Amino acid sequence: MIHLKKITLNQLICLVILTQVGVHVLTIPYEESRNSGYDSWISVLLGGLIAQVVILIIYRLAIRYPNLSLPQYIFAIVGKPVGIVLNILLAAYCAESSLMILVSYTDVISRWVLLTTPWLVIIGLTVFVSAYIASSSLRSIASITQTIMIMFLICFLIILISGMGKGDFRHFLPIGTHGIGSILKDALPAFWAYAGYELLLYSFPFIKSSKKKDILIAMSFANGFTTFFYGLISVIVTFNFSESQLNSTLYPMIFILRQFKWPIVQTLDILFISIWFTVTTVTVYVYLFLSARYLAFVSGKEMRNHPLLVWGIAIVCFVIGLWGSDRQWILQFSEYHNTATAIIIAVVPTVLLLISLARGKAEV
């Protein structure tokens, strides 16, 4: 098996957090303020709550087949023909998620940091590094991610410091005036930002824990931390921007970092974007890994050449990603990806759990 050794709960927490966070850190709460305005921070917190409900569903499904991963036990739930189709769809979704992060952050890098570097070079290097890591075992990937957690904490500190600039607390008042309907409507795009916890569907049997309930606690902690992190960014952005500015600023966090004056760093935004590149790479290589694992079990019997699958998927992502330099293409692709995310990480596990419960069959 490609996992070789089981990962620890600490490694699971790092994997979930760094897979969840990504380009959304720079855009929050732009998408989440379309209807709720300066109440968008509430929508962001609600998105985290919805994600926690889905985590409970995924855990409930996985606990019924504790020694198997989803691409293996999916055949026991829906049969081989449908199982093959679902494994292909799950593999395609993971590849698509990897591609979405790839082109989105390449767009940020090319617009803010490497202005004259060809798109081909940036996306090519990112794909190469991500595919190289993704072709490793799950344990190796988890160990690398633990190291990258240091970079995340540095970025977390930068965000915290930059948020102490000038702002206005009146931007938050009065709370809730946009209505519960608007807040709930914006909770959906907030929910999309938390995608990443679905890696539990594959990794559940490969997690070392004395009690299976500890896995749920670890997942809940990771999602809770991400919720806190996104909520903090939302509060910082709302503190610094008026509602009209929120509606017109796609990357509010970058402008906050650019305006903040730090004696030892001339351009804090460029420093942050450069360091954050390593964090977004985690999401790219985790989804590449998952895509290859779902594809490996597409026939029910495991295909052993994991690196070959990873590099094949990576090449496809690279070729499609060459069109990502068109900003309009990215926006259209993002809308499609959001719909696919809601279906794959929420609807599919829920339906599978209901079918499994109805059949009453589970691994002992």
Short mmCIF file of C-alpha atoms in Angstrom, two decimals:
data_model
loop_
_atom_site.label_atom_id
_atom_site.label_comp_id
_atom_site.label_asym_id
_atom_site.label_seq_id
_atom_site.Cartn_x
_atom_site.Cartn_y
_atom_site.Cartn_z
CA MET A 1 0.00 0.00 0.00
CA ILE A 2 1.19 3.49 -0.83
CA HIS A 3 0.63 4.78 2.71
CA LEU A 4 3.49 2.51 3.96
CA LYS A 5 3.10 3.65 7.57
CA LYS A 6 0.22 5.25 9.40
CA ILE A 7 0.21 8.99 10.03
CA THR A 8 -0.23 10.50 13.49
CA LEU A 9 -3.08 12.70 14.66
CA ASN A 10 -0.75 15.71 14.67
CA GLN A 11 0.13 15.04 11.05
CA LEU A 12 -3.56 14.70 10.21
CA ILE A 13 -4.26 18.10 11.78
CA CYS A 14 -1.48 19.72 9.75
CA LEU A 15 -2.69 18.05 6.54
CA VAL A 16 -6.29 19.21 7.04
CA ILE A 17 -5.42 22.79 8.00
CA LEU A 18 -2.95 23.34 5.16
CA THR A 19 -5.24 21.65 2.62
CA GLN A 20 -8.15 23.86 3.69
CA VAL A 21 -6.32 27.17 3.59
CA GLY A 22 -5.11 28.42 0.22
CA VAL A 23 -5.90 31.24 -2.17
CA HIS A 24 -9.09 31.94 -0.17
CA VAL A 25 -6.95 33.67 2.46
CA LEU A 26 -6.32 36.50 0.00
CA THR A 27 -9.95 36.82 -1.18
CA ILE A 28 -11.91 36.43 2.08
CA PRO A 29 -14.39 38.00 2.63
CA TYR A 30 -14.90 39.32 -0.93
CA GLU A 31 -17.12 36.44 -2.10
CA GLU A 32 -18.77 36.16 1.33
CA SER A 33 -19.86 39.82 1.37
CA ARG A 34 -21.98 39.80 -1.81
CA ASN A 35 -25.22 39.84 0.19
CA SER A 36 -24.24 40.14 3.84
CA GLY A 37 -21.86 43.09 3.47
CA TYR A 38 -20.02 43.86 6.71
CA ASP A 39 -21.84 40.93 8.33
CA SER A 40 -19.74 38.64 6.13
CA TRP A 41 -17.63 37.54 9.12
CA ILE A 42 -20.77 35.82 10.45
CA SER A 43 -21.19 34.01 7.10
CA VAL A 44 -17.57 32.86 7.30
CA LEU A 45 -18.14 31.38 10.77
CA LEU A 46 -21.35 29.71 9.59
CA GLY A 47 -19.41 28.19 6.67
CA GLY A 48 -17.07 26.59 9.20
CA LEU A 49 -20.06 25.26 11.14
CA ILE A 50 -21.53 23.68 8.00
CA ALA A 51 -18.13 22.14 7.27
CA GLN A 52 -18.14 20.61 10.76
CA VAL A 53 -21.52 18.98 10.06
CA VAL A 54 -20.11 17.43 6.86
CA ILE A 55 -17.05 16.22 8.80
CA LEU A 56 -19.43 14.38 11.16
CA ILE A 57 -21.14 12.77 8.15
CA ILE A 58 -17.80 11.71 6.64
CA TYR A 59 -16.64 10.32 9.99
CA ARG A 60 -19.89 8.40 10.43
CA LEU A 61 -19.44 6.88 6.97
CA ALA A 62 -15.75 6.04 7.48
CA ILE A 63 -16.30 4.44 10.90
CA ARG A 64 -18.54 1.82 9.26
CA TYR A 65 -15.55 0.64 7.18
CA PRO A 66 -12.61 1.40 9.51
CA ASN A 67 -10.05 -0.76 7.69
CA LEU A 68 -10.81 0.43 4.17
CA SER A 69 -10.58 3.73 2.30
CA LEU A 70 -13.51 5.13 0.31
CA PRO A 71 -12.26 3.99 -3.14
CA GLN A 72 -12.25 0.44 -1.73
CA TYR A 73 -15.53 0.24 0.20
CA ILE A 74 -17.52 2.31 -2.27
CA PHE A 75 -18.19 -0.91 -4.23
CA ALA A 76 -19.77 -2.51 -1.16
CA ILE A 77 -22.25 0.36 -0.94
CA VAL A 78 -23.31 1.02 -4.53
CA GLY A 79 -22.00 -1.96 -6.49
CA LYS A 80 -19.17 -2.16 -9.01
CA PRO A 81 -20.61 -0.27 -12.04
CA VAL A 82 -21.67 2.78 -10.02
CA GLY A 83 -18.55 2.46 -7.85
CA ILE A 84 -16.32 2.72 -10.91
CA VAL A 85 -18.15 5.86 -12.06
CA LEU A 86 -17.94 7.45 -8.59
CA ASN A 87 -14.22 6.69 -8.28
CA ILE A 88 -13.63 8.34 -11.66
CA LEU A 89 -15.69 11.38 -10.61
CA LEU A 90 -13.85 11.64 -7.29
CA ALA A 91 -10.49 11.38 -9.07
CA ALA A 92 -11.58 14.04 -11.56
CA TYR A 93 -12.75 16.34 -8.76
CA CYS A 94 -9.44 16.05 -6.89
CA ALA A 95 -7.51 16.76 -10.09
CA GLU A 96 -9.80 19.71 -10.75
CA SER A 97 -9.25 21.04 -7.22
CA SER A 98 -5.51 20.80 -7.71
CA LEU A 99 -5.84 22.64 -11.02
CA MET A 100 -8.08 25.33 -9.50
CA ILE A 101 -5.56 26.18 -6.78
CA LEU A 102 -2.73 25.95 -9.30
CA VAL A 103 -4.11 28.51 -11.75
CA SER A 104 -5.60 30.78 -9.08
CA TYR A 105 -2.35 31.26 -7.17
CA THR A 106 -0.28 31.39 -10.35
CA ASP A 107 -2.52 34.30 -11.33
CA VAL A 108 -1.74 36.03 -8.01
CA ILE A 109 2.01 35.39 -8.34
CA SER A 110 2.12 36.64 -11.93
CA ARG A 111 0.15 39.82 -11.13
CA TRP A 112 1.82 40.80 -7.86
CA VAL A 113 5.32 39.30 -7.71
CA LEU A 114 6.73 37.78 -10.93
CA LEU A 115 5.31 40.32 -13.36
CA THR A 116 7.55 39.47 -16.31
CA THR A 117 7.95 35.73 -15.73
CA PRO A 118 6.03 33.67 -18.33
CA TRP A 119 2.90 31.90 -17.09
CA LEU A 120 4.31 28.66 -18.51
CA VAL A 121 7.35 28.82 -16.22
CA ILE A 122 5.43 29.54 -12.99
CA ILE A 123 2.79 26.88 -13.53
CA GLY A 124 5.37 24.38 -14.78
CA LEU A 125 7.59 24.68 -11.70
CA THR A 126 4.59 24.45 -9.37
CA VAL A 127 3.31 21.31 -11.09
CA PHE A 128 6.75 19.71 -11.04
CA VAL A 129 7.32 20.29 -7.30
CA SER A 130 3.75 19.25 -6.41
CA ALA A 131 3.86 16.07 -8.51
CA TYR A 132 7.25 15.12 -7.07
CA ILE A 133 5.87 15.32 -3.51
CA ALA A 134 2.51 13.73 -4.41
CA SER A 135 4.26 10.69 -5.86
CA SER A 136 5.54 9.86 -2.36
CA SER A 137 3.78 7.88 0.37
CA LEU A 138 1.07 9.40 2.58
CA ARG A 139 3.47 9.32 5.53
CA SER A 140 6.13 11.26 3.59
CA ILE A 141 3.57 13.82 2.43
CA ALA A 142 2.38 14.29 6.02
CA SER A 143 5.97 14.81 7.23
CA ILE A 144 6.65 17.44 4.56
CA THR A 145 3.39 19.19 5.44
CA GLN A 146 4.38 19.33 9.10
CA THR A 147 7.52 21.23 8.07
CA ILE A 148 5.55 23.65 5.91
CA MET A 149 3.37 24.37 8.96
CA ILE A 150 6.23 26.63 10.11
CA MET A 151 5.72 28.80 7.00
CA PHE A 152 2.00 28.94 7.74
CA LEU A 153 2.64 30.16 11.28
CA ILE A 154 4.96 32.89 9.94
CA CYS A 155 2.18 34.03 7.59
CA PHE A 156 -0.31 33.86 10.45
CA LEU A 157 1.93 36.21 12.45
CA ILE A 158 2.25 38.61 9.50
CA ILE A 159 -1.54 38.75 9.13
CA LEU A 160 -1.98 39.33 12.85
CA ILE A 161 0.54 42.19 12.92
CA SER A 162 -0.77 43.85 9.76
CA GLY A 163 -4.29 43.78 11.19
CA MET A 164 -3.25 46.19 13.90
CA GLY A 165 -3.25 49.12 11.50
CA LYS A 166 -5.77 51.92 11.28
CA GLY A 167 -9.40 50.93 10.93
CA ASP A 168 -12.90 51.67 12.15
CA PHE A 169 -14.91 49.48 14.55
CA ARG A 170 -18.08 51.16 13.26
CA HIS A 171 -17.74 48.99 10.13
CA PHE A 172 -19.16 46.14 12.24
CA LEU A 173 -22.19 48.05 13.49
CA PRO A 174 -25.02 47.47 13.68
CA ILE A 175 -24.54 43.68 13.60
CA GLY A 176 -27.04 41.62 11.62
CA THR A 177 -28.81 44.45 9.80
CA HIS A 178 -28.47 42.68 6.45
CA GLY A 179 -30.80 39.95 7.68
CA ILE A 180 -30.36 36.28 8.41
CA GLY A 181 -31.30 35.36 4.82
CA SER A 182 -28.39 37.32 3.34
CA ILE A 183 -25.98 35.95 5.92
CA LEU A 184 -27.06 32.37 5.20
CA LYS A 185 -26.83 32.97 1.44
CA ASP A 186 -23.18 34.02 1.80
CA ALA A 187 -22.46 31.09 4.12
CA LEU A 188 -22.43 28.81 1.02
CA PRO A 189 -19.39 30.42 -0.67
CA ALA A 190 -17.79 30.47 2.79
CA PHE A 191 -18.42 26.72 3.04
CA TRP A 192 -16.56 26.16 -0.25
CA ALA A 193 -13.48 27.79 1.28
CA TYR A 194 -13.24 25.01 3.89
CA ALA A 195 -12.84 22.19 1.36
CA GLY A 196 -9.96 19.87 2.21
CA TYR A 197 -11.33 17.84 5.12
CA GLU A 198 -12.70 15.30 2.64
CA LEU A 199 -9.21 13.76 2.56
CA LEU A 200 -10.50 11.81 5.59
CA LEU A 201 -12.52 9.70 3.15
CA TYR A 202 -9.27 8.17 1.93
CA SER A 203 -6.91 8.55 4.89
CA PHE A 204 -9.17 7.24 7.70
CA PRO A 205 -7.73 3.67 7.88
CA PHE A 206 -4.17 5.03 7.72
CA ILE A 207 -4.37 7.19 10.85
CA LYS A 208 -2.70 5.97 14.02
CA SER A 209 -4.98 6.40 17.06
CA SER A 210 -5.92 4.37 20.12
CA LYS A 211 -9.57 5.38 19.74
CA LYS A 212 -11.32 6.16 16.48
CA LYS A 213 -13.12 9.02 18.20
CA ASP A 214 -9.74 10.76 18.50
CA ILE A 215 -9.75 11.11 14.72
CA LEU A 216 -13.01 13.03 14.88
CA ILE A 217 -11.60 15.25 17.63
CA ALA A 218 -8.47 15.94 15.56
CA MET A 219 -10.54 16.74 12.46
CA SER A 220 -12.82 19.03 14.48
CA PHE A 221 -9.81 20.82 15.97
CA ALA A 222 -8.28 21.36 12.53
CA ASN A 223 -11.55 22.66 11.08
CA GLY A 224 -12.09 24.81 14.18
CA PHE A 225 -8.64 26.36 13.77
CA THR A 226 -9.30 27.08 10.08
CA THR A 227 -12.65 28.63 11.04
CA PHE A 228 -10.88 30.84 13.59
CA PHE A 229 -8.22 31.77 11.01
CA TYR A 230 -10.76 32.68 8.33
CA GLY A 231 -12.86 34.52 10.90
CA LEU A 232 -9.82 36.52 12.01
CA ILE A 233 -9.04 37.54 8.43
CA SER A 234 -12.68 38.55 7.91
CA VAL A 235 -12.62 40.73 11.03
CA ILE A 236 -9.30 42.33 10.02
CA VAL A 237 -10.55 43.09 6.50
CA THR A 238 -13.90 44.44 7.72
CA PHE A 239 -12.07 46.58 10.28
CA ASN A 240 -9.95 48.13 7.51
CA PHE A 241 -12.48 48.39 4.64
CA SER A 242 -15.88 49.96 4.29
CA GLU A 243 -18.73 47.93 2.78
CA SER A 244 -18.38 49.62 -0.61
CA GLN A 245 -14.66 48.81 -0.63
CA LEU A 246 -15.38 45.16 0.24
CA ASN A 247 -17.62 44.89 -2.82
CA SER A 248 -14.88 46.08 -5.17
CA THR A 249 -11.67 44.61 -3.72
CA LEU A 250 -10.95 41.04 -4.84
CA TYR A 251 -7.76 40.66 -2.77
CA PRO A 252 -8.37 42.80 0.34
CA MET A 253 -5.65 41.11 2.41
CA ILE A 254 -2.98 42.07 -0.13
CA PHE A 255 -3.92 45.76 0.11
CA ILE A 256 -3.81 45.62 3.92
CA LEU A 257 -0.35 44.06 3.80
CA ARG A 258 0.83 46.64 1.26
CA GLN A 259 -0.38 49.59 3.35
CA PHE A 260 1.15 48.30 6.59
CA LYS A 261 4.54 49.91 7.30
CA TRP A 262 7.13 47.60 8.80
CA PRO A 263 10.62 49.08 9.32
CA ILE A 264 12.54 45.90 8.43
CA VAL A 265 10.47 44.95 5.34
CA GLN A 266 9.80 47.31 2.45
CA THR A 267 6.97 45.39 0.78
CA LEU A 268 5.16 43.11 3.22
CA ASP A 269 2.63 41.96 0.63
CA ILE A 270 5.31 40.51 -1.66
CA LEU A 271 6.97 38.77 1.29
CA PHE A 272 3.65 37.25 2.34
CA ILE A 273 2.68 36.11 -1.17
CA SER A 274 6.09 34.50 -1.66
CA ILE A 275 5.94 32.59 1.65
CA TRP A 276 2.28 31.67 1.18
CA PHE A 277 3.21 29.99 -2.10
CA THR A 278 4.58 27.05 -0.09
CA VAL A 279 1.27 26.77 1.79
CA THR A 280 -0.86 26.68 -1.37
CA THR A 281 1.47 24.05 -2.81
CA VAL A 282 0.27 21.72 -0.03
CA THR A 283 -3.28 21.86 -1.38
CA VAL A 284 -2.02 21.16 -4.91
CA TYR A 285 0.02 18.08 -4.00
CA VAL A 286 -2.54 16.65 -1.54
CA TYR A 287 -5.25 16.73 -4.20
CA LEU A 288 -2.86 15.27 -6.79
CA PHE A 289 -2.16 12.43 -4.38
CA LEU A 290 -5.87 11.82 -3.70
CA SER A 291 -6.73 11.92 -7.40
CA ALA A 292 -4.14 9.23 -8.11
CA ARG A 293 -5.40 7.06 -5.22
CA TYR A 294 -9.03 7.18 -6.42
CA LEU A 295 -7.88 6.42 -9.95
CA ALA A 296 -5.78 3.51 -8.65
CA PHE A 297 -8.91 1.74 -7.37
CA VAL A 298 -11.16 2.58 -10.31
CA SER A 299 -11.48 -1.10 -11.28
CA GLY A 300 -11.81 -2.35 -7.72
CA LYS A 301 -8.30 -3.80 -7.69
CA GLU A 302 -5.41 -1.49 -6.81
CA MET A 303 -3.10 -0.26 -9.58
CA ARG A 304 0.37 -0.36 -8.02
CA ASN A 305 2.22 2.31 -10.02
CA HIS A 306 1.26 5.35 -7.95
CA PRO A 307 4.00 7.73 -9.23
CA LEU A 308 2.98 7.06 -12.85
CA LEU A 309 -0.63 7.98 -12.05
CA VAL A 310 0.44 11.17 -10.26
CA TRP A 311 2.68 12.35 -13.08
CA GLY A 312 0.00 11.53 -15.65
CA ILE A 313 -2.59 13.63 -13.79
CA ALA A 314 -0.02 16.40 -13.23
CA ILE A 315 0.73 16.61 -16.95
CA VAL A 316 -2.99 16.90 -17.73
CA CYS A 317 -3.33 19.69 -15.11
CA PHE A 318 -0.31 21.47 -16.58
CA VAL A 319 -1.67 21.38 -20.14
CA ILE A 320 -5.14 22.59 -19.10
CA GLY A 321 -3.59 25.16 -16.76
CA LEU A 322 -1.88 26.87 -19.69
CA TRP A 323 -5.28 28.40 -20.51
CA GLY A 324 -5.49 29.78 -16.97
CA SER A 325 -3.68 32.99 -17.91
CA ASP A 326 -7.05 34.19 -19.20
CA ARG A 327 -8.66 35.82 -16.15
CA GLN A 328 -12.18 35.26 -17.50
CA TRP A 329 -11.42 31.55 -17.86
CA ILE A 330 -10.40 31.38 -14.19
CA LEU A 331 -13.64 33.04 -13.06
CA GLN A 332 -15.79 30.67 -15.13
CA PHE A 333 -13.79 27.66 -13.97
CA SER A 334 -14.18 28.83 -10.35
CA GLU A 335 -17.99 28.90 -10.64
CA TYR A 336 -18.02 25.36 -12.01
CA HIS A 337 -15.58 24.19 -9.33
CA ASN A 338 -17.73 25.61 -6.52
CA THR A 339 -20.73 23.61 -7.73
CA ALA A 340 -18.63 20.45 -8.01
CA THR A 341 -17.27 21.02 -4.50
CA ALA A 342 -20.72 21.17 -2.93
CA ILE A 343 -21.74 17.95 -4.69
CA ILE A 344 -18.59 15.91 -4.10
CA ILE A 345 -17.70 16.81 -0.51
CA ALA A 346 -21.21 17.16 0.92
CA VAL A 347 -23.87 15.46 -1.22
CA VAL A 348 -21.93 12.32 -2.22
CA PRO A 349 -20.80 11.31 1.32
CA THR A 350 -24.31 11.98 2.66
CA VAL A 351 -25.95 9.80 -0.01
CA LEU A 352 -23.37 7.04 0.50
CA LEU A 353 -23.97 7.08 4.26
CA LEU A 354 -27.75 6.88 3.81
CA ILE A 355 -27.41 3.95 1.37
CA SER A 356 -24.98 2.19 3.69
CA LEU A 357 -27.31 2.61 6.66
CA ALA A 358 -30.28 1.41 4.61
CA ARG A 359 -28.40 -1.71 3.54
CA GLY A 360 -27.19 -2.34 7.07
CA LYS A 361 -23.91 -3.70 5.77
CA ALA A 362 -20.63 -2.55 7.19
CA GLU A 363 -17.16 -3.92 7.79
CA VAL A 364 -16.66 -5.39 11.24
#
